[in-house]
Tab-separated table of C-alpha atoms and ligand atoms in Angstrom:
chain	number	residue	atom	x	y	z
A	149	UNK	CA	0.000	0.000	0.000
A	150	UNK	CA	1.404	3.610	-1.297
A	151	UNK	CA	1.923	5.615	2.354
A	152	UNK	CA	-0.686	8.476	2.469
A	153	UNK	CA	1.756	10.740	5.042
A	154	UNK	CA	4.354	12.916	2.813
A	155	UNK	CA	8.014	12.181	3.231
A	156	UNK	CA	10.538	13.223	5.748
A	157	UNK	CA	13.225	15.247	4.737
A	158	UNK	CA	15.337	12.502	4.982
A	159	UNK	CA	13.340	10.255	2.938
A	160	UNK	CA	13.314	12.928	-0.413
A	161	UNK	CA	17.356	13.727	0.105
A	162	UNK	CA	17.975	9.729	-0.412
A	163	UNK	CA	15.207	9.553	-3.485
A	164	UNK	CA	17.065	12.580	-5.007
A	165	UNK	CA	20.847	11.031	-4.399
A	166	UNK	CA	19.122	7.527	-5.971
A	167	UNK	CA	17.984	9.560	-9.048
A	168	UNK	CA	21.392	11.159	-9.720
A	169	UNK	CA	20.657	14.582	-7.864
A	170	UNK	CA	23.807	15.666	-6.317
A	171	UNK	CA	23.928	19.074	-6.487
A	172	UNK	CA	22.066	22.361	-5.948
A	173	UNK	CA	21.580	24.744	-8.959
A	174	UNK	CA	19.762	27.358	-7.468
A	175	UNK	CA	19.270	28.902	-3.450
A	176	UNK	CA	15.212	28.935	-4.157
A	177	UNK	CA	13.835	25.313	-5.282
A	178	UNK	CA	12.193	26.180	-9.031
A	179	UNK	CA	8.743	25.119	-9.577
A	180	UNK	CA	9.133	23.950	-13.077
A	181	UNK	CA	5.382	22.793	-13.782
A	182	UNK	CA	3.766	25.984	-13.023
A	183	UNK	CA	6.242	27.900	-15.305
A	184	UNK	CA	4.557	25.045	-18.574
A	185	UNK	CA	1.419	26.115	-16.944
A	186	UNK	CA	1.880	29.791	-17.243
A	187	UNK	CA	3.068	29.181	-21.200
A	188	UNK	CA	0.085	27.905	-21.811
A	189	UNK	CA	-2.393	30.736	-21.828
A	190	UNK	CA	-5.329	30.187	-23.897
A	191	UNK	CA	-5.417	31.004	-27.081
A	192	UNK	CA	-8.037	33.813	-27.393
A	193	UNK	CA	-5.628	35.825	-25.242
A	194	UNK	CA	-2.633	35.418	-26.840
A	195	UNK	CA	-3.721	36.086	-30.770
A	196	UNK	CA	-5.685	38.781	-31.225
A	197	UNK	CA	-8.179	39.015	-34.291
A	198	UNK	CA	-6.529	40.129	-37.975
A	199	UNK	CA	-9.404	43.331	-38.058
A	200	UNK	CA	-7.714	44.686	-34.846
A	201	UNK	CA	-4.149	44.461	-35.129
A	202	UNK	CA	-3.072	47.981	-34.515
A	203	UNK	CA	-0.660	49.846	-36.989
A	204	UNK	CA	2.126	50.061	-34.742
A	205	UNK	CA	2.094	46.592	-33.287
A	206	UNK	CA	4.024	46.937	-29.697
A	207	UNK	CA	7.254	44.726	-29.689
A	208	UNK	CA	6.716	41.705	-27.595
A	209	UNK	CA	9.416	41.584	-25.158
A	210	UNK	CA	11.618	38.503	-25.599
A	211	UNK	CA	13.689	36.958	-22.743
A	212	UNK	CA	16.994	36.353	-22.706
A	213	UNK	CA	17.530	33.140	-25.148
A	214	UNK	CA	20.681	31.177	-25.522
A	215	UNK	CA	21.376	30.641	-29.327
A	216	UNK	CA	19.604	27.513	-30.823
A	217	UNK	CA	22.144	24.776	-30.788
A	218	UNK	CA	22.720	24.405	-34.395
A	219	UNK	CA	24.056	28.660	-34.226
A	220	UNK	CA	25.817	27.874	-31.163
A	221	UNK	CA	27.897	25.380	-32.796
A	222	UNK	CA	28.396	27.398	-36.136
A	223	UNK	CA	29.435	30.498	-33.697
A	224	UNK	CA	32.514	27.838	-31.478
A	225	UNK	CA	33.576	26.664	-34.794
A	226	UNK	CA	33.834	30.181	-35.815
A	227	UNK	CA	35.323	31.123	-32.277
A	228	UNK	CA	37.729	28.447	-31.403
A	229	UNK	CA	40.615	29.239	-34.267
A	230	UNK	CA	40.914	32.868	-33.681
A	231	UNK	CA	42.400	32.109	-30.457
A	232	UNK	CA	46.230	32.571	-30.752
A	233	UNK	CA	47.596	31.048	-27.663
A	234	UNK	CA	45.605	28.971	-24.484
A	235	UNK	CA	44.855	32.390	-22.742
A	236	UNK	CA	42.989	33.893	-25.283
A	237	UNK	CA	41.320	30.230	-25.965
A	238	UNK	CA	40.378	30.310	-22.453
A	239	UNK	CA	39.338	33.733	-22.704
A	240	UNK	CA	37.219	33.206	-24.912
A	241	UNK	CA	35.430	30.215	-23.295
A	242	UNK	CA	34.689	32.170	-20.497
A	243	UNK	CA	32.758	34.458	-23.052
A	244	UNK	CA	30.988	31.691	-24.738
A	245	UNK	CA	27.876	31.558	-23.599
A	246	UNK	CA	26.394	28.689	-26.414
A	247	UNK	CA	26.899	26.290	-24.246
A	248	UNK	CA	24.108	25.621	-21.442
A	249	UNK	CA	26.222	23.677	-19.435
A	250	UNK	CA	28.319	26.833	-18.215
A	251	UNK	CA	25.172	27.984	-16.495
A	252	UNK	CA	25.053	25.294	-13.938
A	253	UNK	CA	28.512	24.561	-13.792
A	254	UNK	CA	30.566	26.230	-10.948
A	255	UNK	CA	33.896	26.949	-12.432
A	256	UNK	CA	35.419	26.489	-16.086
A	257	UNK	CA	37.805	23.349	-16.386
A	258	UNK	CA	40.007	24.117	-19.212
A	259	UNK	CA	43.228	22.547	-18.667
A	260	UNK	CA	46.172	21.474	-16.576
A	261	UNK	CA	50.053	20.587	-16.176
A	262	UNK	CA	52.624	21.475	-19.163
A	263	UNK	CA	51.155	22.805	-21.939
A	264	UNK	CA	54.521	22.386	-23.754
A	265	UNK	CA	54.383	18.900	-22.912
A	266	UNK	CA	55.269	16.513	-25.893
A	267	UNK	CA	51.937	14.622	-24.437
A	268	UNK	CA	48.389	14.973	-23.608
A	269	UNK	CA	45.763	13.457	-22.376
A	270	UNK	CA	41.610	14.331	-23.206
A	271	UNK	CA	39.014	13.285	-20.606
A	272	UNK	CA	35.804	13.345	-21.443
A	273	UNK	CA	34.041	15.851	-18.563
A	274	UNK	CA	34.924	17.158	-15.594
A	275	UNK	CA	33.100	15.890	-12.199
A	276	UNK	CA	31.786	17.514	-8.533
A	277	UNK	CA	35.523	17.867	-7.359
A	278	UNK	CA	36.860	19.026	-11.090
A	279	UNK	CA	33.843	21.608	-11.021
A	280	UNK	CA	34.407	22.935	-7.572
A	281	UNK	CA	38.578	23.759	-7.817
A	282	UNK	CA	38.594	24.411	-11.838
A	283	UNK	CA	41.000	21.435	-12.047
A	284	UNK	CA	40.760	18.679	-14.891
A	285	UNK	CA	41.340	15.318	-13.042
A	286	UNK	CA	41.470	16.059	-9.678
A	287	UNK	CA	39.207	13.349	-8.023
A	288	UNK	CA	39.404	10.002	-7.323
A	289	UNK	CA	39.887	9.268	-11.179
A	290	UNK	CA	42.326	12.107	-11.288
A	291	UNK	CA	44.397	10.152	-8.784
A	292	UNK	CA	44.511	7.006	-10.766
A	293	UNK	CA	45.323	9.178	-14.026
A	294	UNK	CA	48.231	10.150	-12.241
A	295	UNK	CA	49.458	6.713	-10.746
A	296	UNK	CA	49.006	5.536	-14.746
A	297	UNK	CA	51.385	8.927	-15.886
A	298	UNK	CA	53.893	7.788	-13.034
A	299	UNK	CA	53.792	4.422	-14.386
A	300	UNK	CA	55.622	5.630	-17.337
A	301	UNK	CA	57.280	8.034	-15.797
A	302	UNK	CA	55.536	10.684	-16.422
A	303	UNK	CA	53.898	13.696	-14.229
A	304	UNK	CA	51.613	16.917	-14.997
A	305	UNK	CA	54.906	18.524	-15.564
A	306	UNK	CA	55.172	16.307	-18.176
A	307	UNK	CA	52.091	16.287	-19.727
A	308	UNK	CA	49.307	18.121	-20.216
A	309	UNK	CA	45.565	17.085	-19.485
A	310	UNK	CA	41.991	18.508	-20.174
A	311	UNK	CA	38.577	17.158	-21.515
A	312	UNK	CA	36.210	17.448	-24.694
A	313	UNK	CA	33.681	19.457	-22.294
A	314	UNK	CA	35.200	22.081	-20.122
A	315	UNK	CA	32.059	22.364	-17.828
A	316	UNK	CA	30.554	20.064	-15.795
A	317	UNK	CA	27.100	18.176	-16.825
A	318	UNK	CA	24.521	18.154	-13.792
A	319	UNK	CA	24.749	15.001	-11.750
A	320	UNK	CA	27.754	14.231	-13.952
A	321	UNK	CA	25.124	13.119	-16.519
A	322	UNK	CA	26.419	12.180	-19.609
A	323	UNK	CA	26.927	15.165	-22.447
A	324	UNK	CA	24.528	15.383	-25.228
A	325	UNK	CA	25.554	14.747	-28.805
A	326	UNK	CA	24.893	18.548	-29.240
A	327	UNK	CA	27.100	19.913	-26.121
A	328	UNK	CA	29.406	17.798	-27.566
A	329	UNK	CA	29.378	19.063	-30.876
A	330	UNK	CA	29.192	22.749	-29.281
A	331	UNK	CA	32.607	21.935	-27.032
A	332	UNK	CA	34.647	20.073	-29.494
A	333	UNK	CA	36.069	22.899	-32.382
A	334	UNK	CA	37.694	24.540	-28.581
A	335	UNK	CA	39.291	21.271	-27.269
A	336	UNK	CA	40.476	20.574	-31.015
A	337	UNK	CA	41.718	24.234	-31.033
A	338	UNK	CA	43.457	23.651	-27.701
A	339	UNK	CA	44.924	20.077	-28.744
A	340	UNK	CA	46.124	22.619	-31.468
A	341	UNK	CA	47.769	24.931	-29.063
A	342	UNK	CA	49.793	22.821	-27.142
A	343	UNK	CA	50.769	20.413	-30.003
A	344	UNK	CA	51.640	17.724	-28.468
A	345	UNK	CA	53.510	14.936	-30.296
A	346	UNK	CA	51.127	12.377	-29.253
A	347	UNK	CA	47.356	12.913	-27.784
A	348	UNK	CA	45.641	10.058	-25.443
A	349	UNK	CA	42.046	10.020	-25.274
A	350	UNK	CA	40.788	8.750	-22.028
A	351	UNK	CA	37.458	6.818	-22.613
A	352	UNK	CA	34.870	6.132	-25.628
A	353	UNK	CA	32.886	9.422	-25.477
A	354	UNK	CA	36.817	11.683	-25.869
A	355	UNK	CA	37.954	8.904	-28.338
A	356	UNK	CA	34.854	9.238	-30.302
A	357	UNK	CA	34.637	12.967	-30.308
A	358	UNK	CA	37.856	13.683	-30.534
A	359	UNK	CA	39.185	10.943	-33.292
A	360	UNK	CA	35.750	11.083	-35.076
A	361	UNK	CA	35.581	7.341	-34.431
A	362	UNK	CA	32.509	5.072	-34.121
A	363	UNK	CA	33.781	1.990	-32.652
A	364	UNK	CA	33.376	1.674	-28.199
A	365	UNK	CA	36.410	1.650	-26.863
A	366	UNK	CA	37.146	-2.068	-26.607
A	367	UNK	CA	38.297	-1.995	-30.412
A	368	UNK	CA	40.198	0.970	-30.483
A	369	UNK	CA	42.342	1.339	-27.687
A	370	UNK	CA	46.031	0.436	-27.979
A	371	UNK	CA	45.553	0.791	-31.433
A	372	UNK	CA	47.657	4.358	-32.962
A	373	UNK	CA	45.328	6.838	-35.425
A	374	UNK	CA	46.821	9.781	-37.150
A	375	UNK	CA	45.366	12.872	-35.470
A	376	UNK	CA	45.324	15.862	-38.141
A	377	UNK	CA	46.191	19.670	-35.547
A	378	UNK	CA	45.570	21.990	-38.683
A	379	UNK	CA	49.330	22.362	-38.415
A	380	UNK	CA	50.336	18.951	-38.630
A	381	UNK	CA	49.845	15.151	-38.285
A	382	UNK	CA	50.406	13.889	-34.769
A	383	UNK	CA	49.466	10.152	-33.335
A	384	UNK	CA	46.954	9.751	-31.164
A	385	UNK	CA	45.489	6.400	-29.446
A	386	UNK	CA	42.595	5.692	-26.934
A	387	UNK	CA	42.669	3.630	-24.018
A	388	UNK	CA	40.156	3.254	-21.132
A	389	UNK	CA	39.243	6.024	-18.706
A	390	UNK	CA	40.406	5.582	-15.427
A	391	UNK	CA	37.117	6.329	-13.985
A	392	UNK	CA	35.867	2.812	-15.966
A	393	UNK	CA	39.143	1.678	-13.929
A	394	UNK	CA	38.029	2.490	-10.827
A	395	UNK	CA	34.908	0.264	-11.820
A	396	UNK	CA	36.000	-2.653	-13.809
A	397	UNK	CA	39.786	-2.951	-12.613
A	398	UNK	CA	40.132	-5.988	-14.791
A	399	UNK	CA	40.951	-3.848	-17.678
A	400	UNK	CA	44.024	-2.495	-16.019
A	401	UNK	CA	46.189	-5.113	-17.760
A	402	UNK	CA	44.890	-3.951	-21.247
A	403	UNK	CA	45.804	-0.281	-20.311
A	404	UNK	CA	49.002	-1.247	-19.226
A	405	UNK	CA	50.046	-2.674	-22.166
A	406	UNK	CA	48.507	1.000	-23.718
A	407	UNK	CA	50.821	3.003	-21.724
A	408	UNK	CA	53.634	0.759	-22.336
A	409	UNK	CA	52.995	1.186	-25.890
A	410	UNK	CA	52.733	5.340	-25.522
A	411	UNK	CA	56.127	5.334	-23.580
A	412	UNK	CA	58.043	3.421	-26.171
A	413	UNK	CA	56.667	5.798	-28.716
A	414	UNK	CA	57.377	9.004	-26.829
A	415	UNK	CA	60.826	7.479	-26.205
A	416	UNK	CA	61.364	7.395	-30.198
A	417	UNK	CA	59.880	10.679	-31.030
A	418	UNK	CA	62.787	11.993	-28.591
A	419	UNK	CA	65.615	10.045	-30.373
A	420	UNK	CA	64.640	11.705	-33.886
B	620	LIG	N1	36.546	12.582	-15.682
B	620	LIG	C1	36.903	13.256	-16.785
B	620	LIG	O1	36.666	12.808	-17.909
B	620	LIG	N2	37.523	14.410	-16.628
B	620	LIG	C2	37.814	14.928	-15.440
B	620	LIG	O2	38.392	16.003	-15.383
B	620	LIG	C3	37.456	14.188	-14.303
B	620	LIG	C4	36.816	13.022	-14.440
């Protein structure tokens, strides 16, 4: 039988922190069904009869609209290459308001360690501790990411690291197809910037965006792709995502070998 007495305080935090809810967007809770009640006034209202539209008709006020999606994505792939070094490529993400995810997100991740390192690394988004200090990889996956670069010896003075999507998704929800879209022309600009020798995509959603692949990540990590800058051809490979690590540690054999594979290959670029 469905309780008739509403629930304790207690009762609604654990249903929101079972449905994903972990943060808070706003001070005042938003009642979202009254504002697709108020939109929908009826009709006779809202469209006045042909005979008595006055000459001058008064300007409807229009609130504040982010672009549709499709002119937000035209306007970062228009954006992103005018940027001349990271600053102004960060500068101009802070301006960039196309992107809805900036509005909930606390701080903007861009990037982090050497950006004239000869490597770097592309997560996919940041999460709740990434969001909160501006810091790619900072959490518990970020501290696994860095036990894999000391594997091979390297640190974030040696490389450099940042993610398709510089802002956090609510809830660390997974990015749409579309904020992908909208994010990728700056993290290609920024993979640009630094020009790396070799780029490692962290995960299926970065090795998909990123390499323009279609394949999960099972068949294409470990495996080297040529990765066009605009300036150049650089290689570039995809292994798993240390936050799948953290979850299926199985696979940490497989990325291993990966990293293995990268080291050998940064080891030769230096030779030449
Ligand atoms: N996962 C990512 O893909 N990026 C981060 O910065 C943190 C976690």
């Amino acid at each position: 039988m469905i309780s008739e007495r509403p629930p304790t305080p207690h009762e609604l935090l654990a249903f929101y922190l079972e449905a994903g809810v972990d943060c808070a967007l706003a001070e005042e809770p938003s009642d979202r069904l009254s504002e697709v009640e108020a939109e929908f006034v009826p009709a006779p209202q809202r469209i006045a009869p042909l005979t008595t539209v006055p000459a001058a008709f008064p300007a409807t006020p229009q609130p504040d609209l982010a672009p549709a999606p499709d002119a937000a994505i035209e306007s970062a792939r228009e954006l992103a290459p005018k940027a001349k070094t990271l600053d102004e490529l960060r500068g101009l993400l802070e301006q960039f308001d196309g992107c809805a995810l900036k509005a909930t997100a606390t701080k903007l991740v861009f990037g982090d360690g050497n950006p004239q390192a000869r490597i770097m690394f592309v997560g996919e988004a940041p999460g709740r501790d990434e969001d909160l200090q501006g810091i790619p990889f900072i959490g518990r996956s970020g501290k696994l990411l860095d036990l894999m670069l000391a594997a091979i010896g390297l640190d974030r003075t040696k490389a450099y690291i940042a993610n398709v999507i510089p802002w956090r998704p609510p809830g660390n929800r997974d990015p749409s197809p579309h904020e992908t879209q909208m994010c990728l022309p700056f993290i290609k600009r920024q993979i640009e910037l630094v020009d790396p020798d070799i780029v490692v995509c962290l995960g299926k959603p970065s090795s998909q965006a990123v390499l323009d692949l279609k394949d999960g990540i099972m068949r294409t990590r470990g495996r080297w792709f040529d990765y066009d800058t605009g300036s150049r051809t650089i290689r570039a490979m995809a292994t798993f995502h240390p936050a799948y690590l953290l979850r299926q540690p199985i696979y940490k054999r497989m990325t291993w070998q990966d990293l293995r594979t990268i080291q050998a290959a940064l080891a030769a670029a230096t030779k030449t």
